[in-house]
Each structure stands twice: as C-alpha cells, then as structure tokens.
mmCIF file of N, CA and C in Angstrom:
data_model
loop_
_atom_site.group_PDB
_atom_site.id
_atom_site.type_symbol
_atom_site.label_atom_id
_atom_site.label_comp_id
_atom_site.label_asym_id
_atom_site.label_seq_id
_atom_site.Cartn_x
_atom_site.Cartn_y
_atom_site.Cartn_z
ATOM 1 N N UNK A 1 84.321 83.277 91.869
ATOM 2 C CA UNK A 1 83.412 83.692 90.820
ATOM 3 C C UNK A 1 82.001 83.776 91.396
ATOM 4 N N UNK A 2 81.951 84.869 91.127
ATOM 5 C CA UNK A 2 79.918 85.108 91.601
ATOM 6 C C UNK A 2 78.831 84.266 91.026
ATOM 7 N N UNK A 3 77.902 83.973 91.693
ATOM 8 C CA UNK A 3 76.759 83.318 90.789
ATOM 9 C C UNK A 3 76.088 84.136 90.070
ATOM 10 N N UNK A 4 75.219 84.969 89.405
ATOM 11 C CA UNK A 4 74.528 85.740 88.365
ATOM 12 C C UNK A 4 73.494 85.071 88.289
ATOM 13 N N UNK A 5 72.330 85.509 89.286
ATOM 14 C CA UNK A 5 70.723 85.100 88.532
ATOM 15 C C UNK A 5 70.208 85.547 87.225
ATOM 16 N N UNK A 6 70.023 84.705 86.112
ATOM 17 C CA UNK A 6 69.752 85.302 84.820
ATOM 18 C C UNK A 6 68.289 84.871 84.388
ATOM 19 N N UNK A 7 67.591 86.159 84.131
ATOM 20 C CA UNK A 7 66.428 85.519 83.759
ATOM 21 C C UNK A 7 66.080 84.853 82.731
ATOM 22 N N UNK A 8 65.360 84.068 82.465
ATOM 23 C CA UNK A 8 64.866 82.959 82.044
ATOM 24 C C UNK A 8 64.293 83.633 80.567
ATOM 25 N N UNK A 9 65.159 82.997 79.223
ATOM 26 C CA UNK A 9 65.170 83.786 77.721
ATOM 27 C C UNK A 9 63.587 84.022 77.482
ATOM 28 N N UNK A 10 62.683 85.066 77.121
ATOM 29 C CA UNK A 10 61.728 85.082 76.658
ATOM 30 C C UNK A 10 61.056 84.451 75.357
ATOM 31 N N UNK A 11 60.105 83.439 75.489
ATOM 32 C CA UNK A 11 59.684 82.969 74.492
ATOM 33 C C UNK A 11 59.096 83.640 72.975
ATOM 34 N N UNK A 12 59.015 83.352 71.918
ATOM 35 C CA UNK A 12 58.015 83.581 70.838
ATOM 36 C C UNK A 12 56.819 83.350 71.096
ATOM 37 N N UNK A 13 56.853 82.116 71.183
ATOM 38 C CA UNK A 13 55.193 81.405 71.225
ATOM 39 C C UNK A 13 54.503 81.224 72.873
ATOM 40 N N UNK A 14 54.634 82.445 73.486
ATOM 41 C CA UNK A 14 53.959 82.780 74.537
ATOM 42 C C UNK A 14 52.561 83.388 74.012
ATOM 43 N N UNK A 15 51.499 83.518 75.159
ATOM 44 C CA UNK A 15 50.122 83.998 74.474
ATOM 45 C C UNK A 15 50.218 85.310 74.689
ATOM 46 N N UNK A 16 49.884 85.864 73.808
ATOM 47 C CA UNK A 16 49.452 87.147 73.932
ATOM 48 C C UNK A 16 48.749 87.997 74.806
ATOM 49 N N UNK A 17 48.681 89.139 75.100
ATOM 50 C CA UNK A 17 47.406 89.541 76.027
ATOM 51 C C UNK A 17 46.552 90.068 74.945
ATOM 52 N N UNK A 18 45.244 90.500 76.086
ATOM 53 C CA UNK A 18 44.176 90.695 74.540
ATOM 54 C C UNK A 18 44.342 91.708 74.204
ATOM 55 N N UNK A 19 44.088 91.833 72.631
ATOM 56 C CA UNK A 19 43.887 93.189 72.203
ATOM 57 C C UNK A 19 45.665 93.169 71.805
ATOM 58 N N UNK A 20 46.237 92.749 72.174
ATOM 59 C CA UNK A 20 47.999 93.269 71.706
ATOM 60 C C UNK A 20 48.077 92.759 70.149
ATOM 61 N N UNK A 21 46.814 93.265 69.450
ATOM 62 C CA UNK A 21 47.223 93.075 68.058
ATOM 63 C C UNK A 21 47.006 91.299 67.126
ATOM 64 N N UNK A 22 47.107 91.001 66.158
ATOM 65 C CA UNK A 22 46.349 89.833 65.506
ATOM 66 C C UNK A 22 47.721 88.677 65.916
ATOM 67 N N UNK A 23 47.085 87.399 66.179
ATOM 68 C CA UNK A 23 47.542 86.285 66.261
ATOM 69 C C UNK A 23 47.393 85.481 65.260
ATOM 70 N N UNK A 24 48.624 84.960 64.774
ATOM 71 C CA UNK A 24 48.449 84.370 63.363
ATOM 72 C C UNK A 24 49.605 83.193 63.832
ATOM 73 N N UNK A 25 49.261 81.795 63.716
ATOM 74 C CA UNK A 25 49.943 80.427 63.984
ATOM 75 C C UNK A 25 50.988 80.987 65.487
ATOM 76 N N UNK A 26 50.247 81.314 66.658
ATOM 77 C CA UNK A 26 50.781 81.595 67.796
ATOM 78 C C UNK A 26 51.848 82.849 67.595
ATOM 79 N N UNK A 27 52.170 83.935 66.382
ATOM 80 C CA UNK A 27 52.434 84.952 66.730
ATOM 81 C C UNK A 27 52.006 86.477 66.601
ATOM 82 N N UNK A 28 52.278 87.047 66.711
ATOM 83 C CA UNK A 28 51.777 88.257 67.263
ATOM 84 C C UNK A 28 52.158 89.563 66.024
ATOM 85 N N UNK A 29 51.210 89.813 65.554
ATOM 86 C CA UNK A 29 51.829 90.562 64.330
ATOM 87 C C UNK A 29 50.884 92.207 64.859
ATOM 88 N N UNK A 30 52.788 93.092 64.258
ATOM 89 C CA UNK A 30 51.749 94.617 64.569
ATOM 90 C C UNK A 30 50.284 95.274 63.861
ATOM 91 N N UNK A 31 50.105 95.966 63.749
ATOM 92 C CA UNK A 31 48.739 96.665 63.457
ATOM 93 C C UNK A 31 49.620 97.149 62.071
ATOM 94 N N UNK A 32 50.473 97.674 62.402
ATOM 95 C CA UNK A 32 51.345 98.113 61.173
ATOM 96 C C UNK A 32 51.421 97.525 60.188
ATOM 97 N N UNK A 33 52.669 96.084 60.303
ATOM 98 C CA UNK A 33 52.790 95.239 58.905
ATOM 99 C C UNK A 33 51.246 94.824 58.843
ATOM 100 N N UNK A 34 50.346 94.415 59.371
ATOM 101 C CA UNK A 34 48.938 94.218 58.709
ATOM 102 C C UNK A 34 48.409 95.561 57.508
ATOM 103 N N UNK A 35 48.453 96.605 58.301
ATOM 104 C CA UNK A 35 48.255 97.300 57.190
ATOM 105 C C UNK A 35 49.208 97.566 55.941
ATOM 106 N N UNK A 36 50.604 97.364 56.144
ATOM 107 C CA UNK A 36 50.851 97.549 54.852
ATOM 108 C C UNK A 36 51.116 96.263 54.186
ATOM 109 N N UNK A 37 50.456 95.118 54.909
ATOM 110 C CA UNK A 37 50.206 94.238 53.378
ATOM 111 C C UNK A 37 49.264 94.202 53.059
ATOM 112 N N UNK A 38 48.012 94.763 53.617
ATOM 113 C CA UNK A 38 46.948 94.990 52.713
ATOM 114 C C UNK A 38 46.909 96.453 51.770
ATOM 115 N N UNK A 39 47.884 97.355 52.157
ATOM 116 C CA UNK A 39 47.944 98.502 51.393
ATOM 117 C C UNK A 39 48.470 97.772 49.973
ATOM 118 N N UNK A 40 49.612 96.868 50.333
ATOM 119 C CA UNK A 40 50.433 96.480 49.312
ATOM 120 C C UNK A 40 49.490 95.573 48.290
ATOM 121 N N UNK A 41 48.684 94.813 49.059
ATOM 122 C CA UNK A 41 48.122 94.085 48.575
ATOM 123 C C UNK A 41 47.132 94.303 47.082
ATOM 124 N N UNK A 42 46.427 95.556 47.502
ATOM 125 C CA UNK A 42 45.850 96.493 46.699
ATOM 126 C C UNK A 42 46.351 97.422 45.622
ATOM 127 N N UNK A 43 47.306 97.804 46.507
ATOM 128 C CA UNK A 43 48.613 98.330 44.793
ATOM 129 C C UNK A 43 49.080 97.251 44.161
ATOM 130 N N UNK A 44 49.050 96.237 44.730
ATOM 131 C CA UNK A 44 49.600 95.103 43.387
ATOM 132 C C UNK A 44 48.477 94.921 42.507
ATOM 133 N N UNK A 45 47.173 94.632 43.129
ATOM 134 C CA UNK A 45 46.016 94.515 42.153
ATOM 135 C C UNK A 45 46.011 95.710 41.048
ATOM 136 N N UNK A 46 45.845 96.839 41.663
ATOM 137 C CA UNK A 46 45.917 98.166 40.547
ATOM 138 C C UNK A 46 47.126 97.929 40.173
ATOM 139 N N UNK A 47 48.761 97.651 39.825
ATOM 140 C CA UNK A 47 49.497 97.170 39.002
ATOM 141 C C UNK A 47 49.362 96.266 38.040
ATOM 142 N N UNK A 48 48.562 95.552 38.662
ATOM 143 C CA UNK A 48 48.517 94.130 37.969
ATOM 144 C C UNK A 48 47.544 94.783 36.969
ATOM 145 N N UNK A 49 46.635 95.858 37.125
ATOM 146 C CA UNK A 49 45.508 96.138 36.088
ATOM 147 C C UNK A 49 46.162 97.280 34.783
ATOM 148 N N UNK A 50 47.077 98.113 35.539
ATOM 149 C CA UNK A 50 47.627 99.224 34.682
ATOM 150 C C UNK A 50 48.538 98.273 33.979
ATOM 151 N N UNK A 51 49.507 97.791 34.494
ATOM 152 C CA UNK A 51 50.940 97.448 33.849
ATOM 153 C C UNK A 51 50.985 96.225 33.626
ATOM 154 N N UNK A 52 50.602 95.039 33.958
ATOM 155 C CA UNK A 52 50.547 94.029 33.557
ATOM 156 C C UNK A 52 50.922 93.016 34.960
ATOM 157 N N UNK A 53 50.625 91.878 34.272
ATOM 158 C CA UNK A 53 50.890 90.778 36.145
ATOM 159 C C UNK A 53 52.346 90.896 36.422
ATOM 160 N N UNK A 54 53.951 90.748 35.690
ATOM 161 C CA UNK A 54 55.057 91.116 36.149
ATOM 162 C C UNK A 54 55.206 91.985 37.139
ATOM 163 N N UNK A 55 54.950 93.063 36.786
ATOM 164 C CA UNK A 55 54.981 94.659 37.652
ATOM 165 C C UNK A 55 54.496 93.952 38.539
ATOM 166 N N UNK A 56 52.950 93.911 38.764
ATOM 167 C CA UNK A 56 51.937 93.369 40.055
ATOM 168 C C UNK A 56 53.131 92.519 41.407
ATOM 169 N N UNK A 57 53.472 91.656 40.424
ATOM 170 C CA UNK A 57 54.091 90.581 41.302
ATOM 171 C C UNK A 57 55.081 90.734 41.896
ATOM 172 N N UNK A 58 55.830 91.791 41.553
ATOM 173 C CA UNK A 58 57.480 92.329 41.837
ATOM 174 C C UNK A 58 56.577 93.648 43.311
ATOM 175 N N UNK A 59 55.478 93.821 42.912
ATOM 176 C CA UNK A 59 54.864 95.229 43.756
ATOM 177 C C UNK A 59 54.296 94.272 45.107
ATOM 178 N N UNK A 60 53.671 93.705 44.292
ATOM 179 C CA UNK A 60 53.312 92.316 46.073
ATOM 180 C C UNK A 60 54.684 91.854 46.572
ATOM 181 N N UNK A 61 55.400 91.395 46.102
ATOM 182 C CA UNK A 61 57.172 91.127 46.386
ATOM 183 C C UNK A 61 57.242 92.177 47.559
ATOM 184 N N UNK A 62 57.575 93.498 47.166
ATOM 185 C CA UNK A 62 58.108 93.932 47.955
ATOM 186 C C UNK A 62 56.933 94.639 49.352
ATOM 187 N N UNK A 63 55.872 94.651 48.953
ATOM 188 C CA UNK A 63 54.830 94.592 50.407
ATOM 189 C C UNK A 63 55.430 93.707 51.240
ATOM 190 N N UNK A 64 55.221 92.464 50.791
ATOM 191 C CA UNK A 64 55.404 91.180 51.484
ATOM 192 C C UNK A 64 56.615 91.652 52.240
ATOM 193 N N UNK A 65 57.645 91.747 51.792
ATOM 194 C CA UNK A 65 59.338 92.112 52.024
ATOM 195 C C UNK A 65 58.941 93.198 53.113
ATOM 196 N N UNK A 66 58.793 94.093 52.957
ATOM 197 C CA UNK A 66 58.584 95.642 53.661
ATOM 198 C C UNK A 66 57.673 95.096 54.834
ATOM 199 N N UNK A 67 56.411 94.315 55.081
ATOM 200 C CA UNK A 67 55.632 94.009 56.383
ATOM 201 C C UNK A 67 56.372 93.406 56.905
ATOM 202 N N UNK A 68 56.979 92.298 56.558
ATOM 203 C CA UNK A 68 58.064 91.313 57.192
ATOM 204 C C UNK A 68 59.382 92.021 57.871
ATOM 205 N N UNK A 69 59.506 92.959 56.977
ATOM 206 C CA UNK A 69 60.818 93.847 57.865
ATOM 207 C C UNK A 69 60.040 94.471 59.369
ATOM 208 N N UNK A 70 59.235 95.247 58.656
ATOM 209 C CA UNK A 70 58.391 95.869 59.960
ATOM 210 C C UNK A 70 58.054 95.291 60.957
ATOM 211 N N UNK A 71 57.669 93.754 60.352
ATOM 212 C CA UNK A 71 57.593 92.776 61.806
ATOM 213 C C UNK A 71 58.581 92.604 62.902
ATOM 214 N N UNK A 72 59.636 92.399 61.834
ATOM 215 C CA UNK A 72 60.482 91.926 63.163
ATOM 216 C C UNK A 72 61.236 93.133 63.588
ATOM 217 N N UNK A 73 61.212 94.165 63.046
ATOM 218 C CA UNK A 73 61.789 95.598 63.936
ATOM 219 C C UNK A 73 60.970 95.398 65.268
ATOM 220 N N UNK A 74 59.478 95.543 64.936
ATOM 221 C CA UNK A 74 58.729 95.307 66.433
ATOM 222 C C UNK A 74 58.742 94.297 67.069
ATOM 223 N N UNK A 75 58.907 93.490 66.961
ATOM 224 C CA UNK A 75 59.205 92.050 67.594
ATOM 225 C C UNK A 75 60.822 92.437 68.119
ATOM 226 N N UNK A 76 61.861 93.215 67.799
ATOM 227 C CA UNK A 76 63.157 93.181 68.504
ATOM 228 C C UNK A 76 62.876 94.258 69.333
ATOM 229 N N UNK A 77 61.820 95.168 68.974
ATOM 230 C CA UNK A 77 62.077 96.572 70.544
ATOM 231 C C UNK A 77 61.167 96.023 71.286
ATOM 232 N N UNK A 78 60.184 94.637 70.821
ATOM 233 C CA UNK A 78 59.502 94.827 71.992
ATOM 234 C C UNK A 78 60.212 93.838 72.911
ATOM 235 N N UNK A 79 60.923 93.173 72.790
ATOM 236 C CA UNK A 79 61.379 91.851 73.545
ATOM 237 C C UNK A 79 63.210 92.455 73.720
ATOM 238 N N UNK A 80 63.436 93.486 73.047
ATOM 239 C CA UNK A 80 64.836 93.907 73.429
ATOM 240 C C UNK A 80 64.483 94.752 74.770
ATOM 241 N N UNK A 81 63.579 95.908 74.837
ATOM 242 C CA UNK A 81 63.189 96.493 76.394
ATOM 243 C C UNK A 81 63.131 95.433 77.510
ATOM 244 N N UNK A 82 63.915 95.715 78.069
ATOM 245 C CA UNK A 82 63.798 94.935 79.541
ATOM 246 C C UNK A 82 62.472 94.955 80.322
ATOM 247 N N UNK A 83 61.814 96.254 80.553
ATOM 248 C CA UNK A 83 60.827 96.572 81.007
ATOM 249 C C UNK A 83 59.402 95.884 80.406
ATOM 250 N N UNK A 84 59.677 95.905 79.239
ATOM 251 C CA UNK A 84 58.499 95.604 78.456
ATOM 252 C C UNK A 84 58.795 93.789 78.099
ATOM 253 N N UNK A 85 60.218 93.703 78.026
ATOM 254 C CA UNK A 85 60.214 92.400 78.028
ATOM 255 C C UNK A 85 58.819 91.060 78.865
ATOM 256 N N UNK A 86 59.485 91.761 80.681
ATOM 257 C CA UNK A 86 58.601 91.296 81.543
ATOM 258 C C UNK A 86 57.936 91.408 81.486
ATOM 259 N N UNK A 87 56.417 92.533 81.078
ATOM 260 C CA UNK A 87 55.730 92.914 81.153
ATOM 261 C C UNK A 87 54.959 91.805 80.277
ATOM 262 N N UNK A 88 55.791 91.502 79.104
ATOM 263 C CA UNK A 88 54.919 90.711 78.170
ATOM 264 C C UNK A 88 54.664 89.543 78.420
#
C-alpha cells in the first residue's frame, strides 16, 4: 500500500488577507450576503410600514435566510477550488 501525502484540511478561522471582504467573529463574509441583508433589511422596514410588523418579520426572515445561503455557497467554491484553496 502506498503512502499518500494529504494536505493538511483548511481551516475556517484562518485570517484573512486584506481587503478579502468584512470580518465578523473571525469569519469572512462576501460583499454579496452583506448587501443583501442590508437590501433586506430595508424592505422589511418599508413592510413593516405598508403592511404591518408580521409581513416585516417573515420579509427580514427570509433576507436573513437568503444572505446565509449566499454565504456559504461562497465559502464552499472558495475552499472547494484546490487552487484557491492554497492560495487562501
């Protein structure tokens, strides 16, 4: 049986380089989900003013939901690329 050098699993809570976007409790969030929870953030307020706080809260719900997806899509291509893995 062969030996197999395997590299060493890439961390989460590695530092960032600069500029690769906002650091929030040691991780690394895109430019993207930032903006759409503040997009979201703002359509919940104008919900919350047209339709009442229910609506609002179900409309922040799913911002919240939708940045969080977006997060970790980018968080899996960036650490699934091999290339970019290392790089990071």
């Amino acid at each position: 049986m062969r030996c197999v050098r395997r590299e060493p699993p890439i961390r989460a809570d590695t530092e960032p380089k600069k500029g690769a976007g906002r650091t929030i409790m040691n991780q690394r969030i895109s430019m993207k989900a930032v903006i759409i929870g503040i997009l979201g953030a703002i359509l919940a307020v104008t919900a919350t003013e047209a339709w009442g706080f229910v609506v609002g809260f179900i409309v922040l719900a799913a911002a919240v939901a939708l940045a969080a997806v977006v997060h970790v899509q980018t968080e899996r291509a960036r650490y699934s690329n091999p290339k970019r893995a290392r790089a990071n």
